[in-house]
Coordinates of N, CA and C in Angstrom, one line a residue:
K1324 N -63.7 -162.0 -113.1 CA -65.1 -162.3 -113.5 C -65.7 -160.9 -113.7
H1325 N -66.2 -160.5 -114.9 CA -67.0 -159.4 -115.1 C -68.5 -159.6 -114.8
I1326 N -69.0 -158.5 -114.2 CA -70.3 -158.6 -113.6 C -71.1 -157.3 -113.8
R1327 N -72.3 -157.3 -114.2 CA -73.1 -156.1 -114.3 C -73.8 -155.9 -113.0
A1328 N -73.8 -154.7 -112.3 CA -74.5 -154.4 -111.1 C -75.1 -153.2 -111.0
V1329 N -75.7 -152.7 -109.9 CA -76.2 -151.5 -109.6 C -75.5 -150.9 -108.4
L1330 N -75.2 -149.7 -108.5 CA -74.5 -148.9 -107.5 C -75.6 -148.5 -106.3
S1331 N -75.1 -148.9 -105.2 CA -76.0 -148.6 -104.0 C -75.3 -148.2 -102.8
M1332 N -76.1 -147.7 -101.7 CA -75.4 -147.3 -100.5 C -75.4 -148.5 -99.6
D1333 N -74.3 -148.6 -98.8 CA -74.1 -149.8 -97.9 C -75.2 -149.5 -97.0
S1334 N -75.9 -150.8 -96.5 CA -77.0 -150.5 -95.6 C -76.5 -150.4 -94.2
E1335 N -75.2 -150.8 -93.9 CA -74.6 -150.7 -92.6 C -73.9 -149.4 -92.4
D1336 N -73.4 -148.8 -93.4 CA -72.5 -147.5 -93.4 C -73.1 -146.7 -94.6
E1337 N -73.9 -145.7 -94.3 CA -74.6 -144.9 -95.3 C -73.6 -143.9 -96.1
T1338 N -72.2 -144.0 -95.6 CA -71.2 -143.2 -96.3 C -70.4 -144.1 -97.4
K1339 N -70.7 -145.2 -97.5 CA -70.0 -146.1 -98.4 C -70.9 -146.7 -99.5
Y1340 N -70.2 -147.0 -100.6 CA -71.0 -147.5 -101.7 C -70.6 -149.0 -101.9
V1341 N -71.6 -149.6 -102.5 CA -71.5 -151.1 -102.8 C -72.2 -151.3 -104.1
A1342 N -71.8 -152.6 -104.7 CA -72.3 -153.0 -106.0 C -73.4 -154.1 -105.7
L1343 N -74.6 -154.0 -106.1 CA -75.5 -155.0 -105.9 C -75.8 -155.7 -107.2
T1344 N -75.6 -157.1 -107.2 CA -75.7 -157.8 -108.5 C -77.3 -158.3 -108.6
P1345 N -77.7 -158.7 -109.7 CA -79.0 -159.3 -109.8 C -79.3 -160.6 -109.0
E1346 N -78.3 -161.1 -108.7 CA -78.3 -162.3 -107.8 C -78.4 -161.9 -106.2
W1347 N -78.4 -160.7 -105.9 CA -78.4 -160.0 -104.7 C -77.1 -160.2 -103.9
Q1348 N -76.0 -160.5 -104.7 CA -74.6 -160.5 -104.0 C -74.3 -158.9 -103.9
T1349 N -73.5 -158.7 -102.8 CA -73.0 -157.3 -102.5 C -71.5 -157.4 -102.6
Y1350 N -70.9 -156.5 -103.3 CA -69.6 -156.2 -103.4 C -69.1 -154.8 -103.0
H1351 N -68.1 -154.8 -102.0 CA -67.6 -153.4 -101.6 C -66.8 -152.8 -102.7
L1352 N -66.9 -151.5 -102.7 CA -66.1 -150.8 -103.8 C -65.2 -149.8 -103.1
N1353 N -64.2 -149.3 -103.9 CA -63.2 -148.4 -103.5 C -63.9 -146.9 -103.6
Q1354 N -64.0 -146.4 -102.6 CA -64.9 -145.0 -102.5 C -64.3 -144.1 -103.5
A1355 N -62.9 -144.1 -103.6 CA -62.3 -143.1 -104.5 C -62.7 -143.4 -106.0
A1356 N -62.9 -144.6 -106.3 CA -63.3 -144.9 -107.7 C -64.6 -144.5 -107.9
V1357 N -65.6 -144.6 -106.9 CA -66.9 -144.2 -107.1 C -66.9 -142.6 -107.5
T1358 N -66.1 -141.9 -106.6 CA -66.0 -140.4 -106.8 C -65.4 -140.1 -108.1
Y1359 N -64.4 -140.8 -108.6 CA -63.7 -140.6 -109.9 C -64.6 -140.8 -111.0
Y1360 N -65.5 -141.8 -111.0 CA -66.5 -142.0 -112.0 C -67.8 -141.2 -111.8
K1361 N -67.9 -140.4 -110.7 CA -69.0 -139.7 -110.4 C -70.3 -140.4 -110.3
G1362 N -70.1 -141.6 -109.7 CA -71.3 -142.5 -109.6 C -72.3 -142.0 -108.6
R1363 N -73.5 -142.4 -108.9 CA -74.7 -142.0 -108.0 C -75.5 -143.3 -107.7
P1364 N -76.1 -143.5 -106.6 CA -77.0 -144.6 -106.3 C -78.0 -144.8 -107.4
G1365 N -78.1 -146.0 -107.9 CA -79.0 -146.4 -108.9 C -78.3 -146.4 -110.3
D1366 N -77.0 -146.0 -110.5 CA -76.3 -146.1 -111.7 C -76.1 -147.6 -112.0
E1367 N -76.1 -148.0 -113.2 CA -75.6 -149.3 -113.6 C -74.0 -149.3 -113.6
I1368 N -73.4 -150.3 -113.2 CA -72.0 -150.3 -113.2 C -71.5 -151.7 -113.7
Y1369 N -70.4 -151.7 -114.2 CA -69.7 -153.0 -114.5 C -68.5 -153.0 -113.5
I1370 N -68.4 -154.3 -113.0 CA -67.3 -154.5 -112.0 C -66.4 -155.7 -112.4
L1371 N -65.3 -155.8 -111.8 CA -64.4 -156.8 -112.0 C -64.1 -157.4 -110.6
T1372 N -64.1 -158.6 -110.4 CA -63.8 -159.4 -109.2 C -63.3 -160.7 -109.5
S1373 N -62.7 -161.4 -108.5 CA -62.0 -162.5 -108.6 C -62.2 -163.4 -107.3
K1374 N -62.0 -164.6 -107.2 CA -62.2 -165.5 -106.1 C -61.4 -165.0 -105.0
E1375 N -60.2 -164.5 -105.2 CA -59.2 -164.1 -104.1 C -59.7 -162.7 -103.6
S1376 N -60.5 -161.9 -104.3 CA -60.8 -160.7 -103.8 C -61.9 -160.7 -102.8
G1377 N -62.6 -161.9 -102.6 CA -63.7 -162.1 -101.6 C -65.0 -161.2 -102.0
S1378 N -65.3 -160.3 -101.1 CA -66.4 -159.4 -101.4 C -66.0 -158.1 -101.8
Y1379 N -65.0 -157.8 -102.5 CA -64.5 -156.6 -103.1 C -64.4 -156.6 -104.6
A1380 N -64.7 -155.6 -105.2 CA -64.7 -155.4 -106.7 C -64.1 -154.1 -107.1
A1381 N -63.5 -154.1 -108.3 CA -63.1 -152.9 -108.9 C -64.2 -152.4 -110.0
I1382 N -64.2 -151.1 -110.1 CA -65.2 -150.6 -111.1 C -64.6 -150.5 -112.4
E1383 N -65.2 -151.0 -113.4 CA -64.7 -150.9 -114.9 C -65.4 -149.7 -115.6
A1384 N -66.7 -149.6 -115.4 CA -67.4 -148.5 -116.0 C -68.7 -148.0 -115.2
V1385 N -69.1 -146.9 -115.4 CA -70.4 -146.5 -114.8 C -71.3 -146.0 -115.9
I1386 N -72.6 -146.5 -116.0 CA -73.5 -146.2 -117.0 C -74.5 -145.3 -116.3
K1387 N -74.5 -143.9 -116.5 CA -75.4 -143.0 -115.8 C -76.9 -143.2 -116.2
K1388 N -77.8 -143.1 -115.2 CA -79.2 -143.3 -115.5 C -79.8 -141.9 -115.6

């Protein structure tokens, strides 16, 4: 499933990033992928997730703000 979201900091662990969807769902992200795409909190991102991945998602693209 392809989803548009916003890159944010994890409220429980300020060193990790999460994707926040317009429906307020949170997906955990691979921190190395965030670094690779040079993502910053507030950037719009496109993620890919599946039912099997639970609350984890892969980053497809980062749109800089």
